[in-house]
Coordinates of C-alpha atoms in Angstrom, one line a residue:
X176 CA 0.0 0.0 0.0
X177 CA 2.7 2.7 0.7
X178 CA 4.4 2.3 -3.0
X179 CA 4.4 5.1 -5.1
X180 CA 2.2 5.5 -7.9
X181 CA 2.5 6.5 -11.5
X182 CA -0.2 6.3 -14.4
X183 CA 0.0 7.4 -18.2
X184 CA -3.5 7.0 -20.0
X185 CA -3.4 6.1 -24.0
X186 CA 0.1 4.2 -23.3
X187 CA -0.3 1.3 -25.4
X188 CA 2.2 3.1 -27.9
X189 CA 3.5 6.7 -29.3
X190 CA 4.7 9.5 -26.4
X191 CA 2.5 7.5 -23.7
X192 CA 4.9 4.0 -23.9
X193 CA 8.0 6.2 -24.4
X194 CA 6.6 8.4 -20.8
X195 CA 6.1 4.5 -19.4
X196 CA 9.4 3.3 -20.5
X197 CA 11.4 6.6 -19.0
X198 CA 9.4 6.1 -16.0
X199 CA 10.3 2.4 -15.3
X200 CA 13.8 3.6 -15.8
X201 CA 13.5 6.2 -12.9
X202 CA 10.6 6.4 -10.8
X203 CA 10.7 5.0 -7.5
X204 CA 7.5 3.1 -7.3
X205 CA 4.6 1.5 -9.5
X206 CA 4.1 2.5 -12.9
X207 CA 0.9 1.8 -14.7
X208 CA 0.3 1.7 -18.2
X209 CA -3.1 1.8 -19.3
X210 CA -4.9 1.9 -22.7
X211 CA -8.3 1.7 -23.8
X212 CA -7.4 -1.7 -25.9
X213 CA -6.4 -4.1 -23.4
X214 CA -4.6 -6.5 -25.8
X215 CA -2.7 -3.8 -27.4
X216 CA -1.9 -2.6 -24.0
X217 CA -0.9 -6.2 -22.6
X218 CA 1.1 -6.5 -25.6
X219 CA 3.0 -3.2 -24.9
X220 CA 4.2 -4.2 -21.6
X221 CA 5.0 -7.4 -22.8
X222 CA 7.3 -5.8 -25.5
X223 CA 8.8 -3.4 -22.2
X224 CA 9.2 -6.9 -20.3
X225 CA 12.0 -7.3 -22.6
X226 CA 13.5 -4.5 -22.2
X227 CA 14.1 -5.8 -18.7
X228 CA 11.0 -3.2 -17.6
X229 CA 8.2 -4.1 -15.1
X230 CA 5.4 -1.8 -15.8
X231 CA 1.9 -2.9 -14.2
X232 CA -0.9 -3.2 -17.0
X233 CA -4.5 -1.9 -16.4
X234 CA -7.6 -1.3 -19.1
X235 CA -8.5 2.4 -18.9
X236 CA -10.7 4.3 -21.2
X237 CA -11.0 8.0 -20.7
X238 CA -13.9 7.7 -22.6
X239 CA -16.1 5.6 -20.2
X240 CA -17.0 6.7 -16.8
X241 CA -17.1 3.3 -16.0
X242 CA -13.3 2.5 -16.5
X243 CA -12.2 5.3 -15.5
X244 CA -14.3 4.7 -11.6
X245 CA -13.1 0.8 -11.9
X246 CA -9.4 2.1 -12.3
X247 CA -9.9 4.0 -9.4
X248 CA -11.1 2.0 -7.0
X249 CA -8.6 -1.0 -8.2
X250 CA -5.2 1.8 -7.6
X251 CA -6.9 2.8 -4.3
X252 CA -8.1 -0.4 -2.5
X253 CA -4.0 -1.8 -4.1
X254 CA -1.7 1.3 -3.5
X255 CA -3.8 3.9 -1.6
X256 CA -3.4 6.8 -4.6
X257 CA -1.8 7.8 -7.4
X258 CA 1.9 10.4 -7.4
X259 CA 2.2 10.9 -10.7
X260 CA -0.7 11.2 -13.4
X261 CA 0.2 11.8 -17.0
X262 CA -2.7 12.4 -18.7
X263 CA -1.4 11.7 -23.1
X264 CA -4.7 10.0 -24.1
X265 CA -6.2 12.0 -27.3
X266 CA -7.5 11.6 -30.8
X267 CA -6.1 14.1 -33.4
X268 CA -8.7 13.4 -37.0
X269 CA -6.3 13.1 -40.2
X270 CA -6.1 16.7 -43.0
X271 CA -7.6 14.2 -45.4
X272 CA -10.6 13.0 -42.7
X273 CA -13.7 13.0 -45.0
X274 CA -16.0 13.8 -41.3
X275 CA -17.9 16.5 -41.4
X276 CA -16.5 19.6 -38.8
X277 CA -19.7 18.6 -36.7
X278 CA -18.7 15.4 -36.2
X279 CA -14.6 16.5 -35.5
X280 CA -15.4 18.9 -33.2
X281 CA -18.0 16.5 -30.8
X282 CA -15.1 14.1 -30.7
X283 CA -12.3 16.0 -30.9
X284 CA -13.2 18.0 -28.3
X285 CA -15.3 15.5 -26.1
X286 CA -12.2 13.0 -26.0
X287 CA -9.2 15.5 -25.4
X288 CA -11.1 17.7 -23.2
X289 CA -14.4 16.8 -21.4
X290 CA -12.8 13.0 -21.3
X291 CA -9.5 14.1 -19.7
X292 CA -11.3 16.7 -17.5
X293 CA -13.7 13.5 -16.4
X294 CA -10.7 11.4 -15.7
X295 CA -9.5 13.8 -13.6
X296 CA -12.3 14.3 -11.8
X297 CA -12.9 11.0 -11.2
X298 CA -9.0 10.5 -10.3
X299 CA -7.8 13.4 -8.2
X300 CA -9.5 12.4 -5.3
X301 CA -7.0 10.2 -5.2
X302 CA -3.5 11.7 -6.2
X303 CA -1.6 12.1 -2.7
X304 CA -0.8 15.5 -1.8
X305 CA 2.4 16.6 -3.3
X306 CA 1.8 14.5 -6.5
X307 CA 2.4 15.7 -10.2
X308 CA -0.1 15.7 -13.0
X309 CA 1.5 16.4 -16.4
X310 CA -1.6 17.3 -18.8
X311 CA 0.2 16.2 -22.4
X312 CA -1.2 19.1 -24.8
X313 CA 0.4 20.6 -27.9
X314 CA 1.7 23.7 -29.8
X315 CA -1.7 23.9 -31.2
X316 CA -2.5 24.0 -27.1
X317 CA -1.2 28.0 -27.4
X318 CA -4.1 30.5 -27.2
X319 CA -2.3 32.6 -30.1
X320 CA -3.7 29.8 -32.1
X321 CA -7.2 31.3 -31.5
X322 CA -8.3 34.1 -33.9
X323 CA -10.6 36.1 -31.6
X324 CA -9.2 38.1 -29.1
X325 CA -12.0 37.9 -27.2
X326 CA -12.1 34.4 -26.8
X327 CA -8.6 34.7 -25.9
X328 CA -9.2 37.2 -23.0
X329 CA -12.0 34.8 -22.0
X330 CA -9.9 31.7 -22.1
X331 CA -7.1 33.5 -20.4
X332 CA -8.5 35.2 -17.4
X333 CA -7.1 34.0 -14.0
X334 CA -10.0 33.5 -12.4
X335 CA -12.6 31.4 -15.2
X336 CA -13.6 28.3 -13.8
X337 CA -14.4 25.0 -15.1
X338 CA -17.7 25.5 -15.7
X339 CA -17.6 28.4 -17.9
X340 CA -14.4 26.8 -19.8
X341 CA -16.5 23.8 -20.4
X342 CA -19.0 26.0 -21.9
X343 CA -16.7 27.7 -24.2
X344 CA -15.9 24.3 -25.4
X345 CA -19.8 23.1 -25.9
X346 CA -20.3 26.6 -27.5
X347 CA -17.2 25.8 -30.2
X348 CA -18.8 22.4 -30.7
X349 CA -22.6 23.9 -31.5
X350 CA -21.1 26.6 -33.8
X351 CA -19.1 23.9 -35.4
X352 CA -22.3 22.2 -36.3
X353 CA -23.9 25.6 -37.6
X354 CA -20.6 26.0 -39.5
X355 CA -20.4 29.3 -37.9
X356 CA -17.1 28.5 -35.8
X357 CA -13.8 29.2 -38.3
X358 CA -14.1 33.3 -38.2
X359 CA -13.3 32.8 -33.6
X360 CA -12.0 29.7 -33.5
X361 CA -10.1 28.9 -36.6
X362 CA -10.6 25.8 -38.3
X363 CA -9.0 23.2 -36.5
X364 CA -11.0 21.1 -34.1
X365 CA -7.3 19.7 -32.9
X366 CA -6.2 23.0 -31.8
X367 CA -9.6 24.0 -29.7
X368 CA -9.2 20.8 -27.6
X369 CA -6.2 21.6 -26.8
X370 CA -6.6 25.2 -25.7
X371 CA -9.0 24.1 -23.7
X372 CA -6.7 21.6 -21.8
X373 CA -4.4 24.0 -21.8
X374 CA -6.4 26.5 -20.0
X375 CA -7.9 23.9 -18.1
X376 CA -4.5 22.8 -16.4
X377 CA -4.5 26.2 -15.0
X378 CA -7.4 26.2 -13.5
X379 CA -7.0 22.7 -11.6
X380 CA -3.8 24.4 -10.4
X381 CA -5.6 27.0 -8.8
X382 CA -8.1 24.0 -7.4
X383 CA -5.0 22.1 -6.1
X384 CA -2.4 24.4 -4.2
X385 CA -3.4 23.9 -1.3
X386 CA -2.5 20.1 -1.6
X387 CA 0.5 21.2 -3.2
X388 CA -0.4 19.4 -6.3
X389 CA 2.0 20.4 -9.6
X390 CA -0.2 20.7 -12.7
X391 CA 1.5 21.8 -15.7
X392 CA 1.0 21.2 -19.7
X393 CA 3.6 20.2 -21.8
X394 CA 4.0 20.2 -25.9
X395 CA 6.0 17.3 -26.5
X396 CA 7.3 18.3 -29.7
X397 CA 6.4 17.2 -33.4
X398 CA 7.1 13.7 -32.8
X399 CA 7.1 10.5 -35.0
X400 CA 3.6 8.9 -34.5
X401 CA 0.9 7.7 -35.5
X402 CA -1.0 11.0 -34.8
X403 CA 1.5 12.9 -36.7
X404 CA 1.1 10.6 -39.6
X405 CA 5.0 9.5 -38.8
X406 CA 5.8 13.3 -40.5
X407 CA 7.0 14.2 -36.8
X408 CA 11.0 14.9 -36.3
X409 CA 11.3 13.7 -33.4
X410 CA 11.3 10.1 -31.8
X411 CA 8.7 8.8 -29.2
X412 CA 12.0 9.2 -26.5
X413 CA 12.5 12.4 -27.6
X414 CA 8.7 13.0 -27.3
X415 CA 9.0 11.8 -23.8
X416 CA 11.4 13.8 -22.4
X417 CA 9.7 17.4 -21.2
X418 CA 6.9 15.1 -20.1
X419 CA 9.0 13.1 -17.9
X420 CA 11.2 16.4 -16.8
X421 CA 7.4 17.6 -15.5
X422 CA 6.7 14.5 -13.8
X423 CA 10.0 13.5 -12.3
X424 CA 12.5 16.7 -12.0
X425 CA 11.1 19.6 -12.6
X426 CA 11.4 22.4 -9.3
X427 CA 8.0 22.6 -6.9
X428 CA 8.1 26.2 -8.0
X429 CA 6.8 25.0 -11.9
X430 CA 3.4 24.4 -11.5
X431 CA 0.3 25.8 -13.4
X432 CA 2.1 25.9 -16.7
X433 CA 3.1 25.5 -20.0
X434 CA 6.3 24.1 -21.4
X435 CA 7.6 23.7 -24.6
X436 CA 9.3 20.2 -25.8
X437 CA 13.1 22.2 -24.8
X438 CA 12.2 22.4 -21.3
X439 CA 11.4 26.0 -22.0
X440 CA 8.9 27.5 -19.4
X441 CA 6.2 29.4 -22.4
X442 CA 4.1 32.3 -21.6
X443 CA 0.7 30.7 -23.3
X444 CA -0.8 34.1 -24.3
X445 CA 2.0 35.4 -26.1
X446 CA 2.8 35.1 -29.6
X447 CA 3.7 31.3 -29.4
X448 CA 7.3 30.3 -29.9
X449 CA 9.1 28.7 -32.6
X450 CA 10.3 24.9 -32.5

């Protein structure tokens, strides 16, 4: 019961098995990878196994309320919480996807953000005070990204809450399905989701100070995956690295923000940086 805990959701391959595979290497406790797909997640820690890794498999679909309150009552009644949550699961939909915007937007933005924001929910209860949550958004995650400066100030002011952020993301979704959404949001259903996690990792580090809880958001970097299409630059490992620096090294004093793939601490409502 008094191990320490660490969980990466959507690990069954990409950044998530590369944040799994640094973790085994270093962190002092239990590490759990989890995928929706429990074969293809069984099959991933099989493939660490011989590596000479030891990661603890268990099924977990942010998608499903479900899973997600099965997964949490399996890490508490076995370990007593959870240290480190890294929270990679998403969907990105290909250039090429022949889905209507309607339909990319409801996913898009109901897996990346109301799913993680559900998961956390659901699993914060349990992370021990002191723990690290590493939120696994994007450069498209920057708030330049948006076209309306109002939505910007919206999405940026220190004190919006979850429930008016969540709005802001049902309101994109409706005005994608009157085709009304590209003049304020821009046209990519990818980048809302992850402005919204973005902005949402600030607020659950107001939420969480006083448990002295370390939230911060990370862009990986344009990394070789399947979500890139394999047109990334960089490998999974190299993917993996800010992530892990969040989860593992980085000071107390870093918490409530975003960080670019170099380790770089980024102001999210300025112009966003290059690579």
């Amino acid at each position: 019961m008094s191990s320490k805990v660490a969980v990466v959701t959507g690990a069954n391959k990409g950044i998530g098995y590369a944040i799994v595979r640094g973790l085994c290497k270093r962190f002092d406790g239990v590490v759990y990878l989890t995928s929706r797909d429990e074969e293809r997640g069984k099959q991933a820690v099989s493939n660490l196994n011989k590596e000479g890794l030891k990661p603890c498999y268990h099924q977990l679909d942010i998608n499903d309320t479900k899973s997600i309150e099965t997964f949490r009552d399996y890490i508490k009644d076995n370990h007593g919480g959870i240290d480190v949550l890294v929270n990679n699961a998403a969907i990105a939909f290909k250039s090429n996807a022949t889905e209507p915007v309607s339909v990319q937007a409801e996913q898009t933005v109901g897996i990346n953000y109301f799913s993680v924001l559900n998961t956390c929910e659901i699993l914060f209860p349990i992370v021990r005070n002191g723990g690290r949550v590493v939120n696994i958004s994007s450069s498209a995650g920057h708030l330049s990204n948006i076209p309306s400066a109002t939505l910007r100030s919206r999405l940026a002011n220190p004190n919006l809450t979850i429930p008016q952020l969540s709005e802001l993301m049902k309101q994109y979704i409706e005005a994608a399905k009157q085709g009304t959404h590209a003049a304020e949001w821009g046209n990519s259903t990818y980048v809302v989701s992850k402005v919204g996690l973005t902005a949402l990792t600030m607020i659950q580090q107001r939420m969480l100070n006083d448990r002295d809880i370390k939230v911060n958001a990370v862009h990986p970097g344009y990394v070789d995956t399947d979500m890139t299409s394999h047109k990334g630059t960089l490998s999974i490992d190299e993917g993996a690295v800010a992530p892990l620096y969040l989860a593992l090294d980085a000071p107390d004093t870093v918490r409530g923000q975003y960080m670019w793939c170099d380790k770089r601490i980024v102001d999210w409502v300025e112009k966003k940086p290059l690579e």
